[in-house]
Short mmCIF file of C-alpha atoms and ligand atoms in Angstrom, two decimals:
data_model
loop_
_atom_site.label_atom_id
_atom_site.label_comp_id
_atom_site.label_asym_id
_atom_site.label_seq_id
_atom_site.Cartn_x
_atom_site.Cartn_y
_atom_site.Cartn_z
CA MET J 4 13.90 4.84 3.23
CA SER J 5 14.31 3.23 -0.14
CA ARG J 6 11.33 1.49 -1.70
CA LEU J 7 13.22 -1.91 -1.17
CA ASP J 8 13.66 -1.06 2.58
CA SER J 9 10.07 -0.08 2.92
CA PHE J 10 8.84 -3.31 1.19
CA ILE J 11 11.01 -5.45 3.40
CA ALA J 12 9.75 -3.59 6.44
CA ARG J 13 6.17 -4.14 5.35
CA MET J 14 6.63 -7.83 4.72
CA SER J 15 8.46 -8.30 8.04
CA ALA J 16 5.54 -6.58 9.87
CA GLN J 17 2.97 -8.62 8.08
CA ARG J 18 4.81 -11.91 8.88
CA ASP J 19 5.46 -10.85 12.57
CA ILE J 20 1.82 -10.02 13.16
CA LEU J 21 0.55 -13.30 11.62
CA ASN J 22 3.18 -15.32 13.61
CA HIS J 23 2.20 -13.41 16.73
CA ILE J 24 -1.48 -14.20 16.23
CA HIS J 25 -0.60 -17.95 15.82
CA GLN J 26 1.94 -18.22 18.54
CA ASN J 27 -0.42 -16.51 21.10
CA GLY J 28 -3.49 -18.40 20.02
CA LEU J 29 -5.43 -15.25 19.27
CA LEU J 30 -7.79 -16.77 16.76
CA ILE J 31 -11.31 -17.64 17.95
CA GLU J 32 -12.00 -21.40 17.71
CA GLU J 33 -14.40 -21.30 14.61
CA GLY J 34 -14.35 -19.37 11.48
CA ALA J 35 -12.60 -19.05 8.15
CA VAL J 36 -9.65 -16.93 7.23
CA LEU J 37 -10.18 -14.37 4.48
CA GLU J 38 -7.11 -13.31 2.43
CA ILE J 39 -8.08 -9.99 0.65
CA GLY J 40 -5.53 -9.65 -2.19
CA LEU J 41 -4.13 -13.03 -3.16
CA GLY J 42 -1.38 -11.55 -5.40
CA ASN J 43 1.47 -14.10 -5.88
CA GLY J 44 0.12 -16.15 -2.90
CA ARG J 45 3.07 -15.74 -0.65
CA THR J 46 1.03 -14.65 2.28
CA TYR J 47 -1.53 -17.35 1.35
CA SER J 48 1.16 -20.01 1.67
CA HIS J 49 2.12 -18.60 5.12
CA LEU J 50 -1.50 -18.62 6.29
CA ARG J 51 -1.87 -22.21 5.11
CA GLN J 52 1.24 -23.21 7.16
CA LEU J 53 0.05 -21.40 10.24
CA PHE J 54 -3.65 -22.35 10.14
CA PRO J 55 -3.80 -25.68 8.15
CA GLU J 56 -7.15 -26.70 9.69
CA ARG J 57 -8.96 -23.46 8.59
CA ARG J 58 -10.83 -22.83 5.36
CA ILE J 59 -8.96 -19.89 3.68
CA VAL J 60 -11.01 -17.99 1.18
CA VAL J 61 -9.05 -15.65 -1.14
CA PHE J 62 -10.01 -12.58 -3.14
CA ASP J 63 -8.43 -11.04 -6.13
CA ARG J 64 -9.39 -9.51 -9.54
CA GLN J 65 -7.14 -12.15 -11.17
CA MET J 66 -5.46 -15.49 -10.38
CA GLY J 67 -1.79 -14.73 -9.98
CA ALA J 68 -0.83 -17.27 -7.36
CA HIS J 69 2.32 -19.44 -7.82
CA ARG J 70 1.29 -22.85 -9.27
CA THR J 71 2.90 -24.70 -6.44
CA LEU J 72 0.16 -23.69 -3.98
CA LEU J 73 -3.13 -22.74 -5.56
CA PRO J 74 -6.33 -22.25 -3.48
CA GLU J 75 -9.18 -24.69 -3.99
CA PRO J 76 -11.30 -23.32 -6.93
CA GLU J 77 -14.27 -22.83 -4.54
CA ASP J 78 -12.19 -20.76 -2.26
CA PHE J 79 -10.97 -18.36 -4.88
CA ILE J 80 -13.32 -15.30 -5.30
CA MET J 81 -12.51 -13.47 -8.45
CA GLY J 82 -13.61 -9.77 -9.03
CA GLU J 83 -13.57 -6.39 -7.45
CA ILE J 84 -13.14 -6.92 -3.71
CA SER J 85 -15.36 -3.94 -2.89
CA GLU J 86 -18.20 -6.00 -4.46
CA THR J 87 -17.27 -9.65 -3.95
CA ALA J 88 -16.25 -9.45 -0.31
CA ARG J 89 -19.60 -8.05 0.66
CA GLN J 90 -21.04 -11.60 0.16
CA PHE J 91 -19.08 -12.56 3.23
CA ALA J 92 -20.74 -10.01 5.52
CA GLY J 93 -22.06 -11.94 8.51
CA SER J 94 -19.84 -14.93 7.67
CA ASN J 95 -18.24 -14.82 11.14
CA ALA J 96 -14.61 -15.04 9.84
CA ALA J 97 -11.95 -15.60 12.56
CA LEU J 98 -9.28 -13.68 10.69
CA VAL J 99 -9.24 -11.14 7.74
CA HIS J 100 -5.85 -10.21 6.34
CA ALA J 101 -5.83 -7.37 3.75
CA ASP J 102 -2.70 -6.53 1.75
CA ILE J 103 -4.16 -4.25 -1.00
CA GLY J 104 -2.35 -0.95 -0.52
CA THR J 105 -0.77 0.54 -3.53
CA GLY J 106 1.62 3.18 -1.94
CA TYR J 107 -0.40 5.92 -3.80
CA PRO J 108 -2.16 7.97 -1.20
CA ASP J 109 -4.98 9.06 -3.37
CA LYS J 110 -5.80 5.47 -4.54
CA ASP J 111 -5.45 4.14 -0.98
CA ALA J 112 -7.76 6.77 0.47
CA MET J 113 -10.52 5.51 -1.93
CA VAL J 114 -9.91 1.87 -0.79
CA MET J 115 -10.01 3.02 2.96
CA GLU J 116 -13.53 4.30 2.23
CA TRP J 117 -14.99 0.86 1.89
CA LEU J 118 -12.37 -1.68 3.23
CA PRO J 119 -12.97 -1.06 6.95
CA ASP J 120 -16.66 -1.81 6.60
CA VAL J 121 -16.10 -4.89 4.52
CA VAL J 122 -13.61 -6.29 7.03
CA ALA J 123 -15.62 -5.44 10.15
CA SER J 124 -18.86 -6.97 8.71
CA ALA J 125 -17.07 -10.29 7.64
CA LEU J 126 -15.54 -10.80 11.11
CA ALA J 127 -17.02 -12.69 14.00
CA LYS J 128 -17.11 -10.97 17.45
CA ASN J 129 -13.47 -11.20 18.67
CA GLY J 130 -12.26 -11.91 15.15
CA ILE J 131 -8.96 -10.49 14.15
CA ALA J 132 -8.16 -8.10 11.23
CA VAL J 133 -4.64 -7.53 9.93
CA SER J 134 -3.97 -4.80 7.32
CA GLY J 135 -1.51 -2.61 5.64
CA LEU J 136 -4.02 0.14 5.34
CA ARG J 137 -5.57 1.67 8.40
CA LEU J 138 -8.92 0.29 9.22
CA ASP J 139 -10.81 3.14 11.03
CA HIS J 140 -14.13 1.58 12.11
CA PRO J 141 -15.97 1.89 15.36
CA SER J 142 -16.06 -1.90 15.95
CA LEU J 143 -12.37 -2.50 15.14
CA ILE J 144 -10.11 -1.98 18.22
CA GLN J 145 -6.46 -1.59 17.33
CA LEU J 146 -4.07 -3.96 19.13
CA THR J 147 -0.69 -3.02 20.48
CA ASP J 148 2.06 -2.68 17.91
CA LEU J 149 4.84 -5.19 17.76
CA PRO J 150 8.41 -3.92 17.48
CA SER J 151 8.42 -4.14 13.69
CA THR J 152 4.92 -3.05 12.82
CA LYS J 153 5.32 0.72 13.02
CA LEU J 154 8.27 0.70 10.67
CA GLY J 155 6.35 -1.56 8.31
CA SER J 156 3.09 0.36 8.51
CA TYR J 157 1.08 -2.74 9.27
CA GLN J 158 -1.53 -2.97 12.03
CA PHE J 159 -4.00 -5.47 13.62
CA TYR J 160 -7.30 -5.15 15.33
CA ARG J 161 -9.89 -7.19 17.23
CA ARG J 162 -13.63 -6.86 16.34
CA SER J 163 -15.64 -5.82 19.42
C1 SAM Q 25 0.12 -6.41 -2.83
S1 SAM Q 25 -0.65 -7.70 -3.71
C2 SAM Q 25 -0.94 -8.91 -2.45
C3 SAM Q 25 0.28 -9.69 -2.23
C4 SAM Q 25 0.09 -10.98 -1.44
N1 SAM Q 25 0.00 -10.70 -0.02
C5 SAM Q 25 1.20 -11.96 -1.75
O1 SAM Q 25 1.57 -12.65 -0.84
O2 SAM Q 25 1.54 -12.10 -2.94
C6 SAM Q 25 -2.35 -7.01 -3.90
C7 SAM Q 25 -3.25 -7.89 -4.80
O3 SAM Q 25 -4.60 -7.40 -4.53
C8 SAM Q 25 -5.30 -7.35 -5.73
N2 SAM Q 25 -6.24 -6.20 -5.53
C9 SAM Q 25 -5.97 -4.99 -5.07
N3 SAM Q 25 -7.11 -4.25 -5.02
C10 SAM Q 25 -8.06 -5.09 -5.50
C11 SAM Q 25 -9.52 -4.81 -5.65
N4 SAM Q 25 -10.07 -3.66 -5.31
N5 SAM Q 25 -10.21 -5.84 -6.10
C12 SAM Q 25 -9.61 -7.03 -6.47
N6 SAM Q 25 -8.36 -7.26 -6.35
C13 SAM Q 25 -7.55 -6.28 -5.88
C14 SAM Q 25 -4.19 -7.08 -6.73
O4 SAM Q 25 -4.70 -7.63 -7.96
C15 SAM Q 25 -3.01 -7.81 -6.24
O5 SAM Q 25 -2.93 -9.12 -6.76
#
């Protein structure tokens, strides 16, 4: 698979999972959405469309979002996510989406040492996690793949 094909597969899987969560009403009634890795803000704009009534808190080491849709200043948490997201432990988030994979196995392995714990501790019971990196954690139960998700290496989980 070319890198272009794999990028498109990843983006399709990401969008399909988020749409599936929305269409099937999988979010618990209360709780914020945490967007881990704002980047250009494309996923942020999709989350805003799907969940307009939710607070969406975004994390990145820099502000790189497109100017047409910036998060509220109080909802942008700048810095190293391994440190900043820990403030949200116990915050009972309804959804955490993490798109911070690099495609370099050694770098991703280091992120996977802290990301599952950060995600699980921010989520409410029955909250949903969506991630491009595997989240191996005893309280995160992987949900059944959608047709596009294996190809795109994206997965989603419910917190027990
Ligand atoms: C692949 S991009 C996210 C793309 C995003 N989904 C979009 O729609 O544009 C990953 C982003 O996460 C940020 N990032 C990755 N690891 C990080 C870390 N450990 N701390 C802070 N920011 C991080 C990068 O700066 C980058 O902007």
